Amino acid sequence: MNTLDAIKTRRSIRKYTNELVSKEMIHALLEAGFCAPSARNRRPWHFVVIQDREKLNKLAEFGKYYKMLASAPMAILVCGDSELLERDYLINDCSAAVENILLAAHELGLGAVWLGVKIDEMKEFYQTEFKLPSPILPIACISIGHPDEEREVDNRYEEEKVHYETFII
């Protein structure tokens, strides 16, 4: 699969089989995350691999957007070190790492979905549950597994949202 095909065909997958994700695949996902671009090459990210069923179930109770974690064999919590970069750049950099992980999962035949983290509301829970030191902020959580659903691939290009030189409607 080439890069553009991966970008165009990747979809959020929320249903998974019971098959575990291999250590080799997990390593490949993490390696992809570490290859993301970052402001001033600070690479502020930290990745918490979550495979413990109790922890995944606890995360699944966070709200309707986290429910798929109850059946996911794993998740990756993407965090950023706030001592390395100010918050806005930290979020940008960690988001680039998330997208790399999502594309790598797709390439490996895995399904994944990006779960947003409301930092101010959820920080204390994540810091307590996963023993994050205070400068380490939770940025995103990625639910990952072998897909048990297929999502339709559609053309998402919207010409009316493309503007050259200035924003004109």
mmCIF file of C-alpha atoms in Angstrom:
data_model
loop_
_atom_site.group_PDB
_atom_site.id
_atom_site.type_symbol
_atom_site.label_atom_id
_atom_site.label_comp_id
_atom_site.label_asym_id
_atom_site.label_seq_id
_atom_site.Cartn_x
_atom_site.Cartn_y
_atom_site.Cartn_z
ATOM 1 C CA MET A 1 0.000 0.000 0.000
ATOM 2 C CA ASN A 2 1.431 3.400 -0.859
ATOM 3 C CA THR A 3 1.143 6.371 1.476
ATOM 4 C CA LEU A 4 -1.625 8.186 -0.391
ATOM 5 C CA ASP A 5 -3.712 5.003 -0.585
ATOM 6 C CA ALA A 6 -3.251 4.474 3.150
ATOM 7 C CA ILE A 7 -4.351 8.037 3.886
ATOM 8 C CA LYS A 8 -7.405 7.785 1.622
ATOM 9 C CA THR A 9 -8.554 4.340 2.788
ATOM 10 C CA ARG A 10 -7.907 4.516 6.538
ATOM 11 C CA ARG A 11 -11.116 4.532 8.568
ATOM 12 C CA SER A 12 -11.926 4.573 12.266
ATOM 13 C CA ILE A 13 -12.544 0.987 13.376
ATOM 14 C CA ARG A 14 -14.462 0.441 16.609
ATOM 15 C CA LYS A 15 -15.144 -3.318 16.532
ATOM 16 C CA TYR A 16 -12.400 -5.876 17.086
ATOM 17 C CA THR A 17 -11.884 -9.623 17.125
ATOM 18 C CA ASN A 18 -10.500 -11.348 20.226
ATOM 19 C CA GLU A 19 -7.084 -11.783 18.595
ATOM 20 C CA LEU A 20 -4.264 -10.077 20.467
ATOM 21 C CA VAL A 21 -1.940 -7.616 18.760
ATOM 22 C CA SER A 22 1.555 -9.106 18.483
ATOM 23 C CA LYS A 23 4.600 -7.554 20.152
ATOM 24 C CA GLU A 24 6.104 -7.007 16.697
ATOM 25 C CA MET A 25 3.048 -5.054 15.568
ATOM 26 C CA ILE A 26 3.027 -2.991 18.759
ATOM 27 C CA HIS A 27 6.700 -2.166 18.206
ATOM 28 C CA ALA A 28 5.956 -1.129 14.596
ATOM 29 C CA LEU A 29 3.122 1.148 15.784
ATOM 30 C CA LEU A 30 5.337 2.789 18.387
ATOM 31 C CA GLU A 31 8.179 3.181 15.912
ATOM 32 C CA ALA A 32 5.778 4.999 13.563
ATOM 33 C CA GLY A 33 4.760 7.320 16.391
ATOM 34 C CA PHE A 34 8.380 8.137 17.158
ATOM 35 C CA CYS A 35 8.932 9.082 13.485
ATOM 36 C CA ALA A 36 6.450 11.976 13.600
ATOM 37 C CA PRO A 37 7.647 15.532 12.995
ATOM 38 C CA SER A 38 7.871 17.853 15.999
ATOM 39 C CA ALA A 39 8.468 21.522 16.732
ATOM 40 C CA ARG A 40 12.183 22.236 17.138
ATOM 41 C CA ASN A 41 12.684 18.447 16.968
ATOM 42 C CA ARG A 42 11.810 18.223 20.678
ATOM 43 C CA ARG A 43 9.905 14.917 20.265
ATOM 44 C CA PRO A 44 7.847 15.529 23.425
ATOM 45 C CA TRP A 45 5.785 12.349 23.247
ATOM 46 C CA HIS A 46 5.568 9.399 25.585
ATOM 47 C CA PHE A 47 3.468 6.324 24.801
ATOM 48 C CA VAL A 48 1.690 4.184 27.386
ATOM 49 C CA VAL A 49 0.743 0.766 25.966
ATOM 50 C CA ILE A 50 -2.404 -0.464 27.704
ATOM 51 C CA GLN A 51 -3.284 -4.164 27.488
ATOM 52 C CA ASP A 52 -4.637 -4.792 30.985
ATOM 53 C CA ARG A 53 -8.336 -5.684 30.650
ATOM 54 C CA GLU A 54 -9.319 -3.893 33.876
ATOM 55 C CA LYS A 55 -7.698 -0.668 32.717
ATOM 56 C CA LEU A 56 -9.275 -0.897 29.262
ATOM 57 C CA ASN A 57 -12.689 -1.496 30.856
ATOM 58 C CA LYS A 58 -12.197 1.473 33.166
ATOM 59 C CA LEU A 59 -11.361 3.658 30.163
ATOM 60 C CA ALA A 60 -14.448 2.325 28.351
ATOM 61 C CA GLU A 61 -16.601 3.837 31.096
ATOM 62 C CA PHE A 62 -15.332 7.333 30.286
ATOM 63 C CA GLY A 63 -18.218 7.996 27.946
ATOM 64 C CA LYS A 64 -19.907 6.920 24.748
ATOM 65 C CA TYR A 65 -16.867 7.686 22.602
ATOM 66 C CA TYR A 66 -14.672 5.344 24.661
ATOM 67 C CA LYS A 67 -16.998 2.321 24.760
ATOM 68 C CA MET A 68 -15.108 0.323 22.116
ATOM 69 C CA LEU A 69 -12.232 -0.058 24.562
ATOM 70 C CA ALA A 70 -14.327 -2.685 26.362
ATOM 71 C CA SER A 71 -13.654 -5.033 23.430
ATOM 72 C CA ALA A 72 -10.292 -3.698 22.243
ATOM 73 C CA PRO A 73 -7.259 -5.858 23.017
ATOM 74 C CA MET A 74 -5.120 -2.771 23.532
ATOM 75 C CA ALA A 75 -4.821 0.976 23.452
ATOM 76 C CA ILE A 76 -1.977 3.440 23.274
ATOM 77 C CA LEU A 77 -2.168 6.538 25.428
ATOM 78 C CA VAL A 78 -0.227 9.317 23.710
ATOM 79 C CA CYS A 79 1.175 11.822 26.184
ATOM 80 C CA GLY A 80 3.322 14.911 25.913
ATOM 81 C CA ASP A 81 5.977 16.398 28.165
ATOM 82 C CA SER A 82 4.874 19.947 28.983
ATOM 83 C CA GLU A 83 8.387 20.820 30.165
ATOM 84 C CA LEU A 84 9.702 20.415 26.604
ATOM 85 C CA LEU A 85 7.114 22.463 24.710
ATOM 86 C CA GLU A 86 4.263 24.844 25.373
ATOM 87 C CA ARG A 87 0.838 23.216 25.260
ATOM 88 C CA ASP A 88 -0.238 24.231 21.734
ATOM 89 C CA TYR A 89 2.892 22.798 20.114
ATOM 90 C CA LEU A 90 2.705 19.764 22.374
ATOM 91 C CA ILE A 91 -0.793 18.981 21.107
ATOM 92 C CA ASN A 92 0.292 19.484 17.488
ATOM 93 C CA ASP A 93 3.332 17.232 17.840
ATOM 94 C CA CYS A 94 1.506 14.448 19.650
ATOM 95 C CA SER A 95 -1.324 14.625 17.102
ATOM 96 C CA ALA A 96 1.206 14.020 14.327
ATOM 97 C CA ALA A 97 2.407 10.943 16.249
ATOM 98 C CA VAL A 98 -1.205 9.752 16.574
ATOM 99 C CA GLU A 99 -1.770 10.007 12.824
ATOM 100 C CA ASN A 100 1.432 8.065 12.142
ATOM 101 C CA ILE A 101 0.235 5.311 14.486
ATOM 102 C CA LEU A 102 -3.200 5.230 12.824
ATOM 103 C CA LEU A 103 -1.650 4.913 9.365
ATOM 104 C CA ALA A 104 0.769 2.227 10.554
ATOM 105 C CA ALA A 105 -2.135 0.285 12.086
ATOM 106 C CA HIS A 106 -3.972 0.441 8.762
ATOM 107 C CA GLU A 107 -0.883 -0.737 6.875
ATOM 108 C CA LEU A 108 -0.522 -3.676 9.302
ATOM 109 C CA GLY A 109 -4.152 -4.711 8.786
ATOM 110 C CA LEU A 110 -5.199 -3.501 12.232
ATOM 111 C CA GLY A 111 -8.174 -1.342 13.068
ATOM 112 C CA ALA A 112 -7.828 1.748 15.218
ATOM 113 C CA VAL A 113 -9.695 4.838 16.302
ATOM 114 C CA TRP A 114 -8.393 8.133 17.699
ATOM 115 C CA LEU A 115 -10.069 9.054 20.981
ATOM 116 C CA GLY A 116 -9.748 12.669 21.965
ATOM 117 C CA VAL A 117 -8.715 13.667 25.469
ATOM 118 C CA LYS A 118 -10.123 16.769 27.127
ATOM 119 C CA ILE A 119 -6.887 17.510 28.915
ATOM 120 C CA ASP A 120 -8.238 19.744 31.675
ATOM 121 C CA GLU A 121 -11.151 17.403 32.469
ATOM 122 C CA MET A 122 -9.331 14.069 32.150
ATOM 123 C CA LYS A 123 -5.763 14.850 33.221
ATOM 124 C CA GLU A 124 -6.213 13.847 36.854
ATOM 125 C CA PHE A 125 -7.786 10.489 35.951
ATOM 126 C CA TYR A 126 -5.009 9.606 33.495
ATOM 127 C CA GLN A 127 -2.259 10.800 35.829
ATOM 128 C CA THR A 128 -3.662 8.693 38.665
ATOM 129 C CA GLU A 129 -4.577 5.584 36.665
ATOM 130 C CA PHE A 130 -1.366 5.435 34.621
ATOM 131 C CA LYS A 131 0.992 7.093 37.111
ATOM 132 C CA LEU A 132 1.902 9.967 34.787
ATOM 133 C CA PRO A 133 4.284 12.492 36.374
ATOM 134 C CA SER A 134 2.751 15.980 36.603
ATOM 135 C CA PRO A 135 4.498 17.506 33.546
ATOM 136 C CA ILE A 136 3.281 14.613 31.353
ATOM 137 C CA LEU A 137 -0.116 15.431 29.831
ATOM 138 C CA PRO A 138 -2.525 12.950 28.227
ATOM 139 C CA ILE A 139 -3.142 14.086 24.638
ATOM 140 C CA ALA A 140 -4.962 11.209 22.907
ATOM 141 C CA CYS A 141 -5.898 7.580 23.347
ATOM 142 C CA ILE A 142 -5.877 5.143 20.414
ATOM 143 C CA SER A 143 -8.036 2.017 20.541
ATOM 144 C CA ILE A 144 -6.366 -0.761 18.500
ATOM 145 C CA GLY A 145 -7.161 -4.329 17.478
ATOM 146 C CA HIS A 146 -7.777 -6.731 14.630
ATOM 147 C CA PRO A 147 -10.858 -5.371 12.842
ATOM 148 C CA ASP A 148 -14.230 -7.079 13.118
ATOM 149 C CA GLU A 149 -15.914 -4.595 10.791
ATOM 150 C CA GLU A 150 -15.292 -2.974 7.435
ATOM 151 C CA ARG A 151 -15.971 0.682 6.807
ATOM 152 C CA GLU A 152 -16.875 2.070 3.414
ATOM 153 C CA VAL A 153 -14.213 4.089 1.659
ATOM 154 C CA ASP A 154 -15.588 7.277 0.169
ATOM 155 C CA ASN A 155 -14.112 10.349 -1.466
ATOM 156 C CA ARG A 156 -13.674 12.937 1.257
ATOM 157 C CA TYR A 157 -12.214 15.699 -0.896
ATOM 158 C CA GLU A 158 -14.356 18.864 -0.720
ATOM 159 C CA GLU A 159 -13.430 21.430 -3.347
ATOM 160 C CA GLU A 160 -15.579 24.114 -1.668
ATOM 161 C CA LYS A 161 -13.277 23.989 1.362
ATOM 162 C CA VAL A 162 -10.155 24.748 -0.672
ATOM 163 C CA HIS A 163 -9.073 28.392 -0.863
ATOM 164 C CA TYR A 164 -6.095 29.865 -2.692
ATOM 165 C CA GLU A 165 -4.291 32.899 -1.305
ATOM 166 C CA THR A 166 -7.325 34.154 0.688
ATOM 167 C CA PHE A 167 -10.457 32.686 2.216
ATOM 168 C CA ILE A 168 -13.266 33.494 -0.201
ATOM 169 C CA ILE A 169 -16.699 31.891 -0.279
#
